[in-house]
Coordinates of C-alpha atoms in Angstrom, one line a residue:
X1395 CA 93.1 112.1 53.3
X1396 CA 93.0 108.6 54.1
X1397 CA 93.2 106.7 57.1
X1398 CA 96.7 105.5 56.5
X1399 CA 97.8 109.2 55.2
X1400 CA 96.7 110.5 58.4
X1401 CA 99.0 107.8 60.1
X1402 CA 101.9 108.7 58.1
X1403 CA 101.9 112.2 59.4
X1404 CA 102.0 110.7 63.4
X1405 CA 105.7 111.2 65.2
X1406 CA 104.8 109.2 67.7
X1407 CA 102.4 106.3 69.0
X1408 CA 101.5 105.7 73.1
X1409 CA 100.8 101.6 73.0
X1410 CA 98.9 99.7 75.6
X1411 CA 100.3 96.8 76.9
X1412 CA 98.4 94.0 78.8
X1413 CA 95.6 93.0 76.9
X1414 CA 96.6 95.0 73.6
X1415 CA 100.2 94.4 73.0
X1416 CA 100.5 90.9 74.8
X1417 CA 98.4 88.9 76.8
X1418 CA 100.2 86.9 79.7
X1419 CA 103.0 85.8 78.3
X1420 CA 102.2 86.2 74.8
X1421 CA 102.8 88.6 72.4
X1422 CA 99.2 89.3 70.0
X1423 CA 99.4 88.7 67.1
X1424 CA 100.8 91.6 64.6
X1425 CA 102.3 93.3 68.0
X1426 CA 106.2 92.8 66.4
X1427 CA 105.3 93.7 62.9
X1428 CA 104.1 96.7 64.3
X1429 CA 106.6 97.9 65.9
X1430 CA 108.9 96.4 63.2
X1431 CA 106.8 99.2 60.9
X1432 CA 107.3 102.0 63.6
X1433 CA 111.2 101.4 63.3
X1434 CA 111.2 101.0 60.0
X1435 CA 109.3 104.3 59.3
X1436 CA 111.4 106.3 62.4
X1437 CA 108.2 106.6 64.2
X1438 CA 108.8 106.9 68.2
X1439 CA 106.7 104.9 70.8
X1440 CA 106.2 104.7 74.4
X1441 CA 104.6 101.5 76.3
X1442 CA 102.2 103.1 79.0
X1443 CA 100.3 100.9 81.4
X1444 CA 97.9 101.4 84.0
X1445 CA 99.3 98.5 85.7
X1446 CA 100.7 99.8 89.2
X1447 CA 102.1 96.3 90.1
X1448 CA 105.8 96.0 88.7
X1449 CA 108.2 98.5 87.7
X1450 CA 109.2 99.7 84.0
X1451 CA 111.9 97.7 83.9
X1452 CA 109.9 94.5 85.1
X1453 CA 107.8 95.5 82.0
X1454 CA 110.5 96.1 79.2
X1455 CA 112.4 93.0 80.7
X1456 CA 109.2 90.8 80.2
X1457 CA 108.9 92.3 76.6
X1458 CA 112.2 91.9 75.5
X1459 CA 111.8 88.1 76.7
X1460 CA 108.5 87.6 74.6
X1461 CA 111.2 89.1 71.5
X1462 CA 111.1 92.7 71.1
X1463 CA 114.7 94.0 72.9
X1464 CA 113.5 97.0 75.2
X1465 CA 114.9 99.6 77.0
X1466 CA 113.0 100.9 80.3
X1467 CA 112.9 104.6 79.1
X1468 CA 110.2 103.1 76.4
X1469 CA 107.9 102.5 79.3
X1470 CA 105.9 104.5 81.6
X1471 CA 103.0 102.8 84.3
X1472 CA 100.9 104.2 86.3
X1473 CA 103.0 104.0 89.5
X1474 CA 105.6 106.2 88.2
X1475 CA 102.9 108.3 86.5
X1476 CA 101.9 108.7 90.0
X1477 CA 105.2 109.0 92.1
X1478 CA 106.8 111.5 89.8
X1479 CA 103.4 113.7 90.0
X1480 CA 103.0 113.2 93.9
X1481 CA 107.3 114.1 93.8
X1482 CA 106.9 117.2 91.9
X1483 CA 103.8 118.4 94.4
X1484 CA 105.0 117.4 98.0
X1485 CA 108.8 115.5 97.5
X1486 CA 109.5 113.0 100.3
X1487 CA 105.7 113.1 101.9
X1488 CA 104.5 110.1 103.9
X1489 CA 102.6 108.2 102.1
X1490 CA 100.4 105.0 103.1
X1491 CA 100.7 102.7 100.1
X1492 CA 98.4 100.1 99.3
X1493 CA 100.4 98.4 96.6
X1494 CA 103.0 95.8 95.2
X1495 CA 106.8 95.3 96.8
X1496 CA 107.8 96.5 93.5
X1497 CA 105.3 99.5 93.7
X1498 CA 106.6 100.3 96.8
X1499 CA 110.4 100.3 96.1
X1500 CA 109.3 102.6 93.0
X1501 CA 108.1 105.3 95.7
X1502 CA 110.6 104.9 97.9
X1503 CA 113.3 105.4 94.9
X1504 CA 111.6 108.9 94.6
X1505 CA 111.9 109.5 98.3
X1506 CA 108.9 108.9 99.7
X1507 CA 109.0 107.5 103.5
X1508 CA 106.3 104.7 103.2
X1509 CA 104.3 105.1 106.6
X1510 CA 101.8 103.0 108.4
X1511 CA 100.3 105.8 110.9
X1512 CA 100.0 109.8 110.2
X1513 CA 100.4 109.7 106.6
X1514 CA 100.1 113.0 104.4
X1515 CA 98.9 110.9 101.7
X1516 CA 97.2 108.1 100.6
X1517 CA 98.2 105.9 97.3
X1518 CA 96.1 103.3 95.9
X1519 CA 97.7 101.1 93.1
X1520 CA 97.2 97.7 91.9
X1521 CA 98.0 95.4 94.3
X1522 CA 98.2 91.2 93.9
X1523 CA 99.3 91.2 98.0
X1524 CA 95.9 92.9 98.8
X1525 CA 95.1 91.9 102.3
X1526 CA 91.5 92.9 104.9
X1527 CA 94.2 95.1 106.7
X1528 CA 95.5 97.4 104.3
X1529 CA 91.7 98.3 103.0
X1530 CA 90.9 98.7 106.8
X1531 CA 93.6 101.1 107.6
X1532 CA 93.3 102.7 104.2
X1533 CA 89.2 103.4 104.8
X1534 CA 90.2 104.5 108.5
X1535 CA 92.7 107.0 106.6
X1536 CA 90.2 108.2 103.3
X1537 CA 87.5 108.6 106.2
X1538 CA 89.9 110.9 108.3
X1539 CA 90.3 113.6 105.1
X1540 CA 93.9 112.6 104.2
X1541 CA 94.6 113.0 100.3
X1542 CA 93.9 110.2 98.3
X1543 CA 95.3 109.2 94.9
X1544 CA 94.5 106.5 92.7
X1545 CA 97.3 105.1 90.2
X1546 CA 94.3 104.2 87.3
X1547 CA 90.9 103.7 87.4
X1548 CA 90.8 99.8 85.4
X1549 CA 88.1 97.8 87.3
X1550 CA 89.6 95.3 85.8
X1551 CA 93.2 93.4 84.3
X1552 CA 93.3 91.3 81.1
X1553 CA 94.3 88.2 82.1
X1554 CA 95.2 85.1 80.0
X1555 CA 92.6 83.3 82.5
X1556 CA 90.0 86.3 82.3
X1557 CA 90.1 89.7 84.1
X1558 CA 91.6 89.9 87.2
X1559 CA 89.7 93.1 89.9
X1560 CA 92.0 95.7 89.7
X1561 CA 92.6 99.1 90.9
X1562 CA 88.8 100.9 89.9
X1563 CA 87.3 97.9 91.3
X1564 CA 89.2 98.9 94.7
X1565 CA 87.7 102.7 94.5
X1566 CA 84.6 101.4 94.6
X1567 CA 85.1 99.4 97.9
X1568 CA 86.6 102.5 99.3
X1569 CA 83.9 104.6 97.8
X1570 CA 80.6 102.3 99.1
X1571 CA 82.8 102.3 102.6
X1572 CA 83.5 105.8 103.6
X1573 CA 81.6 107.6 100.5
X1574 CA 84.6 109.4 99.2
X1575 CA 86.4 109.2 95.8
X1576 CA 89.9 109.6 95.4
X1577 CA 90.8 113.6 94.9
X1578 CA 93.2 112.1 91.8
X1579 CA 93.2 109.6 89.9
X1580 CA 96.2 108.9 87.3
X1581 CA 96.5 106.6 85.0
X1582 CA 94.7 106.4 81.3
X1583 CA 92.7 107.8 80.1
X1584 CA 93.1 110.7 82.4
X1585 CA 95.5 113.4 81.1
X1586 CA 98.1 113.6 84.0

């Protein structure tokens, strides 16, 4: 059986986004005609991204812009890998969140309280607001036991200027800081 036999007997496809499916703000090439074929051929798809920093429907908005109409329910990132997981195991915990506005309004529309002292867990996703601060407090908290949860493990974002550091690059300051990993980690390619 050939390549392209094997792919006819697929149901479904999970695409990457940043980096494979667009870059910035532009689609690659082929990325339409793709999914034009998938359509076509009744295939499903789901967008996943390890990129904690916006919600899905940031995502599918900024894809149907680029020219591919989108619903939300066709994405899935890492942040909402990682609030529906931490939901299921220990709904409405206090959680310290190092992470985006928009990652935060995702856990706190799963009904998380977002705490800055006493927290019963610890989230690390991508985050462009980074500040000294939040790595302090979040190295005081990984050195005092509480769980820690990573939303991916990229050490770095495709940019359309280069790579941007990103959430695995974060682990490691964490890591050469209080010598502790995170007890999960999410996103691709792990199988949560």
């Amino acid at each position: 059986m050939t390549g392209i036999e094997k792919l006819s007997t697929v149901r479904g496809f999970l695409l990457d986004m940043d980096g494979t499916f667009y870059l910035g703000d532009r689609l690659l090439e082929g990325a339409l005609r793709f999914i034009g074929l998938l359509r076509e051929q009744k295939k499903g798809f789901l967008f996943l991204t390890n990129n904690s920093s916006k919600h899905r429907r940031q995502y599918a908005e900024k894809i149907s812009r680029l020219g591919l109409p989108l619903t939300e329910e066709l994405v899935l990132t890492s942040g909402e890998a990682t609030a529906l997981y931490l939901r299921e195991q220990h709904p409405g915990a206090n959680v310290f969140l190092v992470g985006t506005p928009s990652l935060e309004d995702e856990f706190r529309q799963h009904g998380f309280r977002l705490v800055e002292q006493e927290p019963q867990f610890l989230v690390l996703g991508f985050d462009t607001t980074l500040t000294y601060k939040k790595l302090w407090a979040l190295c005081d908290f990984v050195r005092a036991g509480v769980p820690y949860i990573a939303t991916h493990p990229d050490f770095n974002c495709p940019t359309e200027k280069g790579f941007m550091p990103d959430v695995g690059a974060m682990i490691a300051f964490v890591k050469a800081a209080t010598d502790r990993e995170p007890d999960l980690v999410v996103g691709k390619p792990n199988r949560l």
